[in-house]
Amino acid sequence: MTTSQHSFKYENLWHTLVEDKVSFGSLQNNEVADVCIIGAGFTGLSAAIHLAEHGKSVVLLEAQHIAYGGSGRNVGLVNAGTWNKPDFMVDILGKEMGENLVAALGDAPKLVFSIINKYGIDAQQQEVGTLHMAHSEKGVPELQDRYEQLTRRGAPVELLTGARMEEYSGSQKIPAALLDHRAGTVNPFAYATGLAKTADKLGVKIFENSPVASVNCEKPGEWVVTALDHSVRAEKVIIATNAYAEGELSEYRKSVYSGYYYQVASEPMGDAGATVLPYKQGSWDTRLVLSSIRLDKEGRLILGSMGRAINKPDWYLKTWADRIQQHYFPQLGTKMNWQYSWCGRIGFTDNHTPKVFEPAPGLIAAIGYNGRGITTGTLIGKLFADHLTDQEMAPIPLPFFSSVDQSKCNYSQMKSLFIESGFTMYHLGQCLKVIR
């Protein structure tokens, strides 16, 4: 690893690590399909693949490009389970639905990796688990509680401490970590690119740069979706835009409040980085405002946290990244070269549980993945496909809302501003070494 200072690029690293990108034209003619999907992220692409496997004709419309939103910008953790602890999910949803959701999302990494392996997708995947790390002794009880709740449900997790913890993390600053063997990592843009290629091969018609202007039901069983002055007539419609809904569909964003997540990536570390996460698990810590830590396929150290990077100066991001790196991995020295920074938007719900809508027969939507889009989106896409084709599968383990008003997030803009201000102050405290 060299010590010369490189220019700092506000560019999504994940895009640079995919050589065989895909591109699709915009909607140029009227189309007819069994199902029209709006949004080419994990949910929409997973739904398209599973619908095609069921023999359905599918048109997929994307306002920008494949994985433009959170699907192409996130950390790439293929997490198992929910953001909430399992017992809390039971408290929120009731025993049957809560346990079913915990189990379904616990198995969701298996679904992700099965699709990758079935269709030969190069997602730069690592099926090696994830580490939820205690940032200090204060974080250990949180992990012990999660460990107890997960093992009670038979999940293959380990609580690492002492020498074994240091072996897995490469850090002497972490007193404990929860190793979840179900999980792993991907390059999220590579995964989405592979899903798009697979859908295309299965006969799905994909149109990029085709923002939807309206979605209307002309008569029972016939929906008309318009984009670029053309229409797609379909029996059923899936709205899979999540936190990036635009235009008429932005109504769904009233059900969530937006938060941002930024990442900073170093240059490839070479031999100097051999001790950092040597088994290639992706990780995140138990800080009040969490930090994520992982490696890419070229050995870069990638750090991330809650907050918006676009309006922050270089010194802020670099100082923050130096602070995290030097705290956890002082063996890397004090002259890390940070090359890339990028940012994405997350849709948060008040109880950190996804929301599903069916406002009319044949129209279904989901939003609010709370930062767990890879597994949640892939699973919900499959469940939507099963639901709309009347497959004899387990029902979607979430309550259905018939309108946005039923699940409106009150004071969403105020909440977004409040948490962004809090994230900024927290990270500034880290930069100034006021917060450890």
GROMACS .gro file of C-alpha atoms in nm:
model
  436
    1MET     CA    1   0.000   0.000   0.000
    2THR     CA    2   0.147   0.334  -0.103
    3THR     CA    3   0.127   0.649   0.106
    4SER     CA    4   0.094   0.911  -0.168
    5GLN     CA    5  -0.233   1.106  -0.155
    6HIS     CA    6  -0.479   1.021  -0.431
    7SER     CA    7  -0.770   1.228  -0.550
    8PHE     CA    8  -1.098   1.159  -0.372
    9LYS     CA    9  -1.369   1.043  -0.612
   10TYR     CA   10  -1.739   1.089  -0.546
   11GLU     CA   11  -1.814   0.778  -0.746
   12ASN     CA   12  -1.984   0.449  -0.667
   13LEU     CA   13  -1.705   0.194  -0.628
   14TRP     CA   14  -1.938  -0.099  -0.696
   15HIS     CA   15  -1.992   0.020  -1.055
   16THR     CA   16  -1.617   0.026  -1.125
   17LEU     CA   17  -1.585  -0.339  -1.020
   18VAL     CA   18  -1.834  -0.465  -1.280
   19GLU     CA   19  -1.692  -0.489  -1.631
   20ASP     CA   20  -1.990  -0.646  -1.809
   21LYS     CA   21  -2.256  -0.389  -1.731
   22VAL     CA   22  -2.594  -0.416  -1.902
   23SER     CA   23  -2.794  -0.154  -2.082
   24PHE     CA   24  -3.152  -0.156  -2.208
   25GLY     CA   25  -3.338   0.088  -2.428
   26SER     CA   26  -3.631   0.304  -2.321
   27LEU     CA   27  -3.997   0.225  -2.385
   28GLN     CA   28  -4.061   0.304  -2.754
   29ASN     CA   29  -4.388   0.123  -2.820
   30ASN     CA   30  -4.704   0.011  -2.646
   31GLU     CA   31  -4.662  -0.324  -2.473
   32VAL     CA   32  -4.889  -0.594  -2.333
   33ALA     CA   33  -4.787  -0.833  -2.054
   34ASP     CA   34  -4.926  -1.046  -1.776
   35VAL     CA   35  -4.742  -0.833  -1.519
   36CYS     CA   36  -4.584  -0.488  -1.533
   37ILE     CA   37  -4.314  -0.419  -1.274
   38ILE     CA   38  -4.202  -0.067  -1.186
   39GLY     CA   39  -3.847  -0.045  -1.050
   40ALA     CA   40  -3.537  -0.245  -1.147
   41GLY     CA   41  -3.382  -0.302  -0.808
   42PHE     CA   42  -3.365  -0.623  -0.608
   43THR     CA   43  -3.741  -0.648  -0.554
   44GLY     CA   44  -3.842  -0.580  -0.914
   45LEU     CA   45  -3.571  -0.800  -1.066
   46SER     CA   46  -3.639  -1.088  -0.827
   47ALA     CA   47  -4.011  -1.065  -0.898
   48ALA     CA   48  -3.944  -1.059  -1.273
   49ILE     CA   49  -3.728  -1.372  -1.259
   50HIS     CA   50  -3.974  -1.567  -1.047
   51LEU     CA   51  -4.271  -1.459  -1.258
   52ALA     CA   52  -4.086  -1.566  -1.573
   53GLU     CA   53  -4.011  -1.900  -1.409
   54HIS     CA   54  -4.388  -1.935  -1.356
   55GLY     CA   55  -4.438  -1.877  -1.729
   56LYS     CA   56  -4.570  -1.521  -1.705
   57SER     CA   57  -4.488  -1.246  -1.954
   58VAL     CA   58  -4.331  -0.946  -1.782
   59VAL     CA   59  -4.247  -0.586  -1.871
   60LEU     CA   60  -4.015  -0.409  -1.628
   61LEU     CA   61  -3.989  -0.028  -1.631
   62GLU     CA   62  -3.702   0.162  -1.468
   63ALA     CA   63  -3.692   0.542  -1.444
   64GLN     CA   64  -3.311   0.555  -1.448
   65HIS     CA   65  -3.085   0.252  -1.495
   66ILE     CA   66  -3.057  -0.094  -1.341
   67ALA     CA   67  -3.002  -0.065  -0.963
   68TYR     CA   68  -2.997   0.314  -0.975
   69GLY     CA   69  -3.137   0.341  -0.621
   70GLY     CA   70  -3.038   0.171  -0.299
   71SER     CA   71  -2.987  -0.163  -0.475
   72GLY     CA   72  -2.671  -0.036  -0.642
   73ARG     CA   73  -2.543   0.178  -0.357
   74ASN     CA   74  -2.566  -0.026  -0.038
   75VAL     CA   75  -2.301  -0.200   0.168
   76GLY     CA   76  -2.357  -0.541   0.013
   77LEU     CA   77  -2.431  -0.731   0.333
   78VAL     CA   78  -2.650  -1.035   0.265
   79ASN     CA   79  -2.801  -1.016   0.612
   80ALA     CA   80  -3.008  -1.286   0.777
   81GLY     CA   81  -3.316  -1.195   0.976
   82THR     CA   82  -3.466  -0.860   1.060
   83TRP     CA   83  -3.323  -0.532   1.184
   84ASN     CA   84  -3.528  -0.584   1.502
   85LYS     CA   85  -3.459  -0.861   1.746
   86PRO     CA   86  -3.682  -1.168   1.690
   87ASP     CA   87  -3.880  -1.128   2.013
   88PHE     CA   88  -3.962  -0.768   1.923
   89MET     CA   89  -4.094  -0.879   1.583
   90VAL     CA   90  -4.330  -1.115   1.763
   91ASP     CA   91  -4.443  -0.827   1.984
   92ILE     CA   92  -4.512  -0.612   1.676
   93LEU     CA   93  -4.677  -0.867   1.446
   94GLY     CA   94  -4.808  -1.134   1.681
   95LYS     CA   95  -4.658  -1.476   1.736
   96GLU     CA   96  -4.751  -1.651   1.411
   97MET     CA   97  -4.677  -1.370   1.166
   98GLY     CA   98  -4.377  -1.247   1.363
   99GLU     CA   99  -4.213  -1.589   1.379
  100ASN     CA  100  -4.291  -1.651   1.010
  101LEU     CA  101  -4.123  -1.324   0.910
  102VAL     CA  102  -3.820  -1.394   1.128
  103ALA     CA  103  -3.789  -1.741   0.974
  104ALA     CA  104  -3.843  -1.621   0.616
  105LEU     CA  105  -3.582  -1.346   0.641
  106GLY     CA  106  -3.352  -1.581   0.830
  107ASP     CA  107  -3.358  -1.806   0.523
  108ALA     CA  108  -3.338  -1.515   0.277
  109PRO     CA  109  -2.957  -1.532   0.232
  110LYS     CA  110  -3.005  -1.892   0.115
  111LEU     CA  111  -3.250  -1.762  -0.146
  112VAL     CA  112  -3.004  -1.494  -0.264
  113PHE     CA  113  -2.716  -1.738  -0.298
  114SER     CA  114  -2.936  -2.005  -0.459
  115ILE     CA  115  -3.034  -1.760  -0.736
  116ILE     CA  116  -2.669  -1.661  -0.780
  117ASN     CA  117  -2.560  -2.024  -0.807
  118LYS     CA  118  -2.854  -2.141  -1.019
  119TYR     CA  119  -2.797  -1.879  -1.288
  120GLY     CA  120  -2.418  -1.850  -1.263
  121ILE     CA  121  -2.424  -1.485  -1.155
  122ASP     CA  122  -2.088  -1.329  -1.074
  123ALA     CA  123  -2.195  -1.119  -0.777
  124GLN     CA  124  -1.844  -1.121  -0.625
  125GLN     CA  125  -2.013  -1.313  -0.346
  126GLN     CA  126  -1.865  -1.441  -0.022
  127GLU     CA  127  -2.084  -1.702   0.152
  128VAL     CA  128  -1.888  -1.676   0.476
  129GLY     CA  129  -2.130  -1.516   0.723
  130THR     CA  130  -2.137  -1.171   0.879
  131LEU     CA  131  -2.002  -1.026   1.203
  132HIS     CA  132  -2.208  -0.799   1.427
  133MET     CA  133  -1.932  -0.650   1.643
  134ALA     CA  134  -1.944  -0.489   1.986
  135HIS     CA  135  -1.766  -0.153   1.954
  136SER     CA  136  -1.687  -0.167   2.327
  137GLU     CA  137  -1.792  -0.358   2.638
  138LYS     CA  138  -2.114  -0.152   2.631
  139GLY     CA  139  -2.219  -0.336   2.315
  140VAL     CA  140  -2.171  -0.689   2.449
  141PRO     CA  141  -2.512  -0.726   2.623
  142GLU     CA  142  -2.683  -0.635   2.294
  143LEU     CA  143  -2.505  -0.922   2.118
  144GLN     CA  144  -2.566  -1.164   2.404
  145ASP     CA  145  -2.938  -1.088   2.388
  146ARG     CA  146  -2.949  -1.140   2.011
  147TYR     CA  147  -2.748  -1.461   2.046
  148GLU     CA  148  -2.994  -1.600   2.303
  149GLN     CA  149  -3.298  -1.512   2.092
  150LEU     CA  150  -3.149  -1.652   1.771
  151THR     CA  151  -3.017  -1.977   1.920
  152ARG     CA  152  -3.355  -2.032   2.084
  153ARG     CA  153  -3.490  -2.042   1.727
  154GLY     CA  154  -3.216  -2.273   1.601
  155ALA     CA  155  -3.018  -2.016   1.403
  156PRO     CA  156  -2.654  -2.112   1.331
  157VAL     CA  157  -2.483  -1.825   1.513
  158GLU     CA  158  -2.175  -1.805   1.734
  159LEU     CA  159  -2.073  -1.549   1.993
  160LEU     CA  160  -1.702  -1.489   1.944
  161THR     CA  161  -1.480  -1.352   2.218
  162GLY     CA  162  -1.112  -1.333   2.308
  163ALA     CA  163  -0.854  -1.477   2.072
  164ARG     CA  164  -1.117  -1.615   1.835
  165MET     CA  165  -1.273  -1.271   1.804
  166GLU     CA  166  -0.936  -1.117   1.723
  167GLU     CA  167  -0.868  -1.395   1.470
  168TYR     CA  168  -1.190  -1.323   1.281
  169SER     CA  169  -1.188  -0.943   1.300
  170GLY     CA  170  -0.819  -0.857   1.297
  171SER     CA  171  -0.883  -0.608   1.576
  172GLN     CA  172  -0.796  -0.598   1.945
  173LYS     CA  173  -1.061  -0.331   2.009
  174ILE     CA  174  -1.363  -0.560   1.970
  175PRO     CA  175  -1.462  -0.755   2.284
  176ALA     CA  176  -1.725  -0.974   2.114
  177ALA     CA  177  -1.904  -1.036   1.788
  178LEU     CA  178  -2.201  -1.236   1.667
  179LEU     CA  179  -2.103  -1.455   1.371
  180ASP     CA  180  -2.408  -1.544   1.162
  181HIS     CA  181  -2.322  -1.838   0.937
  182ARG     CA  182  -2.636  -1.789   0.725
  183ALA     CA  183  -2.520  -1.459   0.579
  184GLY     CA  184  -2.247  -1.320   0.352
  185THR     CA  185  -2.161  -1.037   0.115
  186VAL     CA  186  -2.196  -0.941  -0.251
  187ASN     CA  187  -2.113  -0.648  -0.471
  188PRO     CA  188  -2.473  -0.521  -0.479
  189PHE     CA  189  -2.445  -0.368  -0.825
  190ALA     CA  190  -2.291  -0.689  -0.962
  191TYR     CA  191  -2.575  -0.889  -0.806
  192ALA     CA  192  -2.838  -0.659  -0.958
  193THR     CA  193  -2.662  -0.667  -1.295
  194GLY     CA  194  -2.666  -1.047  -1.286
  195LEU     CA  195  -3.036  -1.049  -1.197
  196ALA     CA  196  -3.110  -0.819  -1.492
  197LYS     CA  197  -2.917  -1.043  -1.732
  198THR     CA  198  -3.102  -1.346  -1.597
  199ALA     CA  199  -3.441  -1.179  -1.633
  200ASP     CA  200  -3.357  -1.075  -1.987
  201LYS     CA  201  -3.259  -1.431  -2.079
  202LEU     CA  202  -3.587  -1.556  -1.934
  203GLY     CA  203  -3.780  -1.329  -2.169
  204VAL     CA  204  -3.854  -1.032  -1.943
  205LYS     CA  205  -3.875  -0.707  -2.140
  206ILE     CA  206  -3.668  -0.446  -1.955
  207PHE     CA  207  -3.684  -0.075  -2.032
  208GLU     CA  208  -3.450   0.177  -1.870
  209ASN     CA  209  -3.486   0.556  -1.865
  210SER     CA  210  -3.862   0.509  -1.869
  211PRO     CA  211  -4.015   0.698  -1.576
  212VAL     CA  212  -4.373   0.604  -1.507
  213ALA     CA  213  -4.624   0.886  -1.541
  214SER     CA  214  -4.939   0.707  -1.428
  215VAL     CA  215  -5.086   0.377  -1.316
  216ASN     CA  216  -5.459   0.331  -1.380
  217CYS     CA  217  -5.710   0.049  -1.375
  218GLU     CA  218  -5.936   0.074  -1.681
  219LYS     CA  219  -6.143  -0.227  -1.581
  220PRO     CA  220  -6.103  -0.527  -1.351
  221GLY     CA  221  -5.794  -0.722  -1.455
  222GLU     CA  222  -5.660  -0.454  -1.691
  223TRP     CA  223  -5.408  -0.201  -1.569
  224VAL     CA  224  -5.251   0.065  -1.786
  225VAL     CA  225  -4.907   0.196  -1.696
  226THR     CA  226  -4.787   0.495  -1.898
  227ALA     CA  227  -4.428   0.603  -1.956
  228LEU     CA  228  -4.277   0.826  -2.226
  229ASP     CA  229  -4.619   0.865  -2.392
  230HIS     CA  230  -4.649   0.488  -2.436
  231SER     CA  231  -4.845   0.233  -2.238
  232VAL     CA  232  -4.805  -0.110  -2.087
  233ARG     CA  233  -5.130  -0.300  -2.047
  234ALA     CA  234  -5.109  -0.572  -1.786
  235GLU     CA  235  -5.335  -0.785  -1.573
  236LYS     CA  236  -5.128  -0.706  -1.265
  237VAL     CA  237  -4.875  -0.446  -1.149
  238ILE     CA  238  -4.590  -0.455  -0.896
  239ILE     CA  239  -4.452  -0.127  -0.760
  240ALA     CA  240  -4.093  -0.193  -0.649
  241THR     CA  241  -3.942   0.154  -0.620
  242ASN     CA  242  -3.890   0.154  -0.241
  243ALA     CA  243  -3.729   0.478  -0.116
  244TYR     CA  244  -3.667   0.605  -0.471
  245ALA     CA  245  -4.030   0.634  -0.580
  246GLU     CA  246  -4.087   0.931  -0.812
  247GLY     CA  247  -4.380   1.125  -0.956
  248GLU     CA  248  -4.722   0.978  -0.889
  249LEU     CA  249  -4.563   0.684  -0.707
  250SER     CA  250  -4.390   0.910  -0.453
  251GLU     CA  251  -4.716   0.886  -0.257
  252TYR     CA  252  -4.578   0.561  -0.114
  253ARG     CA  253  -4.285   0.745   0.039
  254LYS     CA  254  -4.527   0.900   0.287
  255SER     CA  255  -4.513   0.562   0.462
  256VAL     CA  256  -4.144   0.601   0.545
  257TYR     CA  257  -3.893   0.861   0.648
  258SER     CA  258  -3.571   0.885   0.452
  259GLY     CA  259  -3.224   0.837   0.589
  260TYR     CA  260  -2.894   0.830   0.403
  261TYR     CA  261  -2.596   0.600   0.422
  262TYR     CA  262  -2.250   0.689   0.297
  263GLN     CA  263  -1.944   0.478   0.230
  264VAL     CA  264  -1.575   0.550   0.192
  265ALA     CA  265  -1.332   0.307   0.024
  266SER     CA  266  -0.954   0.297   0.044
  267GLU     CA  267  -0.714   0.203  -0.229
  268PRO     CA  268  -0.636  -0.174  -0.240
  269MET     CA  269  -0.439  -0.252   0.077
  270GLY     CA  270  -0.228  -0.537  -0.058
  271ASP     CA  271  -0.035  -0.741   0.199
  272ALA     CA  272  -0.081  -0.465   0.459
  273GLY     CA  273  -0.450  -0.554   0.485
  274ALA     CA  274  -0.407  -0.929   0.531
  275THR     CA  275  -0.501  -0.916   0.900
  276VAL     CA  276  -0.825  -0.720   0.846
  277LEU     CA  277  -1.132  -0.947   0.837
  278PRO     CA  278  -0.916  -1.234   0.709
  279TYR     CA  279  -1.215  -1.463   0.649
  280LYS     CA  280  -1.390  -1.190   0.443
  281GLN     CA  281  -1.701  -1.146   0.655
  282GLY     CA  282  -1.886  -0.820   0.618
  283SER     CA  283  -1.944  -0.650   0.951
  284TRP     CA  284  -2.107  -0.367   1.141
  285ASP     CA  285  -2.076  -0.248   1.498
  286THR     CA  286  -2.302  -0.165   1.790
  287ARG     CA  287  -2.233   0.210   1.801
  288LEU     CA  288  -2.528   0.442   1.850
  289VAL     CA  289  -2.468   0.544   1.487
  290LEU     CA  290  -2.330   0.222   1.344
  291SER     CA  291  -2.020   0.179   1.132
  292SER     CA  292  -2.002  -0.091   0.865
  293ILE     CA  293  -1.672  -0.252   0.775
  294ARG     CA  294  -1.598  -0.483   0.484
  295LEU     CA  295  -1.355  -0.557   0.201
  296ASP     CA  296  -1.411  -0.562  -0.174
  297LYS     CA  297  -1.271  -0.817  -0.418
  298GLU     CA  298  -0.955  -0.607  -0.469
  299GLY     CA  299  -0.878  -0.577  -0.099
  300ARG     CA  300  -1.004  -0.226  -0.034
  301LEU     CA  301  -1.123  -0.134   0.313
  302ILE     CA  302  -1.479  -0.003   0.290
  303LEU     CA  303  -1.624   0.188   0.583
  304GLY     CA  304  -1.977   0.322   0.603
  305SER     CA  305  -2.221   0.492   0.834
  306MET     CA  306  -2.554   0.670   0.851
  307GLY     CA  307  -2.560   1.016   0.697
  308ARG     CA  308  -2.548   1.208   0.375
  309ALA     CA  309  -2.206   1.242   0.213
  310ILE     CA  310  -2.293   1.467  -0.081
  311ASN     CA  311  -2.300   1.786   0.123
  312LYS     CA  312  -1.994   1.704   0.337
  313PRO     CA  313  -1.640   1.834   0.269
  314ASP     CA  314  -1.354   1.596   0.191
  315TRP     CA  315  -1.183   1.655   0.526
  316TYR     CA  316  -1.495   1.547   0.714
  317LEU     CA  317  -1.526   1.214   0.535
  318LYS     CA  318  -1.155   1.139   0.536
  319THR     CA  319  -1.113   1.234   0.902
  320TRP     CA  320  -1.409   1.019   0.998
  321ALA     CA  321  -1.274   0.722   0.799
  322ASP     CA  322  -0.926   0.768   0.952
  323ARG     CA  323  -1.080   0.773   1.298
  324ILE     CA  324  -1.268   0.445   1.249
  325GLN     CA  325  -0.975   0.273   1.077
  326GLN     CA  326  -0.719   0.380   1.337
  327HIS     CA  327  -0.947   0.278   1.622
  328TYR     CA  328  -1.016  -0.073   1.494
  329PHE     CA  329  -0.711  -0.142   1.278
  330PRO     CA  330  -0.411   0.065   1.398
  331GLN     CA  331  -0.181  -0.189   1.231
  332LEU     CA  332  -0.268  -0.025   0.897
  333GLY     CA  333  -0.092   0.295   1.002
  334THR     CA  334  -0.205   0.656   0.982
  335LYS     CA  335  -0.178   0.729   0.610
  336MET     CA  336  -0.463   0.541   0.447
  337ASN     CA  337  -0.550   0.666   0.101
  338TRP     CA  338  -0.926   0.699   0.067
  339GLN     CA  339  -1.027   0.684  -0.299
  340TYR     CA  340  -1.407   0.661  -0.331
  341SER     CA  341  -1.715   0.792  -0.158
  342TRP     CA  342  -2.081   0.738  -0.246
  343CYS     CA  343  -2.418   0.759  -0.079
  344GLY     CA  344  -2.765   0.606  -0.096
  345ARG     CA  345  -3.111   0.661   0.049
  346ILE     CA  346  -3.283   0.424   0.291
  347GLY     CA  347  -3.654   0.404   0.359
  348PHE     CA  348  -3.716   0.364   0.732
  349THR     CA  349  -4.045   0.266   0.888
  350ASP     CA  350  -4.135   0.366   1.242
  351ASN     CA  351  -4.103   0.008   1.371
  352HIS     CA  352  -3.827  -0.104   1.130
  353THR     CA  353  -4.066  -0.348   0.962
  354PRO     CA  354  -4.131  -0.347   0.583
  355LYS     CA  355  -4.472  -0.237   0.460
  356VAL     CA  356  -4.675  -0.411   0.191
  357PHE     CA  357  -4.970  -0.257   0.007
  358GLU     CA  358  -5.251  -0.397  -0.204
  359PRO     CA  359  -5.471  -0.092  -0.270
  360ALA     CA  360  -5.667  -0.271  -0.544
  361PRO     CA  361  -5.689  -0.625  -0.684
  362GLY     CA  362  -5.387  -0.688  -0.902
  363LEU     CA  363  -5.179  -0.396  -0.769
  364ILE     CA  364  -4.914  -0.466  -0.506
  365ALA     CA  365  -4.628  -0.260  -0.361
  366ALA     CA  366  -4.363  -0.273  -0.088
  367ILE     CA  367  -4.151  -0.010   0.083
  368GLY     CA  368  -3.936   0.038   0.392
  369TYR     CA  369  -3.655  -0.218   0.398
  370ASN     CA  370  -3.467  -0.035   0.675
  371GLY     CA  371  -3.123  -0.091   0.525
  372ARG     CA  372  -3.163  -0.464   0.454
  373GLY     CA  373  -3.255  -0.443   0.090
  374ILE     CA  374  -3.061  -0.735  -0.058
  375THR     CA  375  -3.234  -1.012   0.132
  376THR     CA  376  -3.563  -0.834   0.199
  377GLY     CA  377  -3.599  -0.718  -0.161
  378THR     CA  378  -3.509  -1.056  -0.309
  379LEU     CA  379  -3.750  -1.236  -0.077
  380ILE     CA  380  -4.039  -0.993  -0.126
  381GLY     CA  381  -3.990  -1.008  -0.503
  382LYS     CA  382  -4.030  -1.384  -0.492
  383LEU     CA  383  -4.326  -1.367  -0.254
  384PHE     CA  384  -4.495  -1.112  -0.481
  385ALA     CA  385  -4.447  -1.340  -0.780
  386ASP     CA  386  -4.596  -1.632  -0.588
  387HIS     CA  387  -4.881  -1.417  -0.459
  388LEU     CA  388  -4.978  -1.287  -0.803
  389THR     CA  389  -4.962  -1.630  -0.967
  390ASP     CA  390  -5.162  -1.801  -0.692
  391GLN     CA  391  -4.880  -2.038  -0.610
  392GLU     CA  392  -4.945  -2.263  -0.312
  393MET     CA  393  -4.673  -2.106  -0.103
  394ALA     CA  394  -4.665  -1.961   0.247
  395PRO     CA  395  -4.847  -1.627   0.260
  396ILE     CA  396  -4.646  -1.305   0.278
  397PRO     CA  397  -4.575  -1.273   0.654
  398LEU     CA  398  -4.661  -0.904   0.674
  399PRO     CA  399  -4.987  -0.716   0.718
  400PHE     CA  400  -5.134  -0.575   0.397
  401PHE     CA  401  -5.236  -0.210   0.383
  402SER     CA  402  -5.505  -0.098   0.142
  403SER     CA  403  -5.384   0.262   0.131
  404VAL     CA  404  -5.089   0.481   0.222
  405ASP     CA  405  -5.307   0.669   0.470
  406GLN     CA  406  -5.337   0.349   0.675
  407SER     CA  407  -4.961   0.339   0.729
  408LYS     CA  408  -4.859   0.702   0.696
  409CYS     CA  409  -4.537   0.797   0.873
  410ASN     CA  410  -4.619   1.115   1.064
  411TYR     CA  411  -4.371   1.403   1.046
  412SER     CA  412  -4.155   1.210   0.800
  413GLN     CA  413  -3.966   1.515   0.671
  414MET     CA  414  -3.902   1.640   1.022
  415LYS     CA  415  -3.774   1.297   1.124
  416SER     CA  416  -3.540   1.286   0.823
  417LEU     CA  417  -3.397   1.628   0.906
  418PHE     CA  418  -3.364   1.541   1.273
  419ILE     CA  419  -3.177   1.217   1.224
  420GLU     CA  420  -2.948   1.368   0.958
  421SER     CA  421  -2.854   1.646   1.199
  422GLY     CA  422  -2.792   1.387   1.469
  423PHE     CA  423  -2.574   1.175   1.240
  424THR     CA  424  -2.368   1.479   1.140
  425MET     CA  425  -2.306   1.583   1.500
  426TYR     CA  426  -2.220   1.226   1.602
  427HIS     CA  427  -1.966   1.187   1.323
  428LEU     CA  428  -1.822   1.530   1.393
  429GLY     CA  429  -1.773   1.415   1.752
  430GLN     CA  430  -1.587   1.110   1.619
  431CYS     CA  431  -1.369   1.332   1.397
  432LEU     CA  432  -1.283   1.550   1.697
  433LYS     CA  433  -1.221   1.242   1.913
  434VAL     CA  434  -1.496   1.345   2.152
  435ILE     CA  435  -1.685   1.021   2.077
  436ARG     CA  436  -1.494   0.693   2.071
   0.00000   0.00000   0.00000
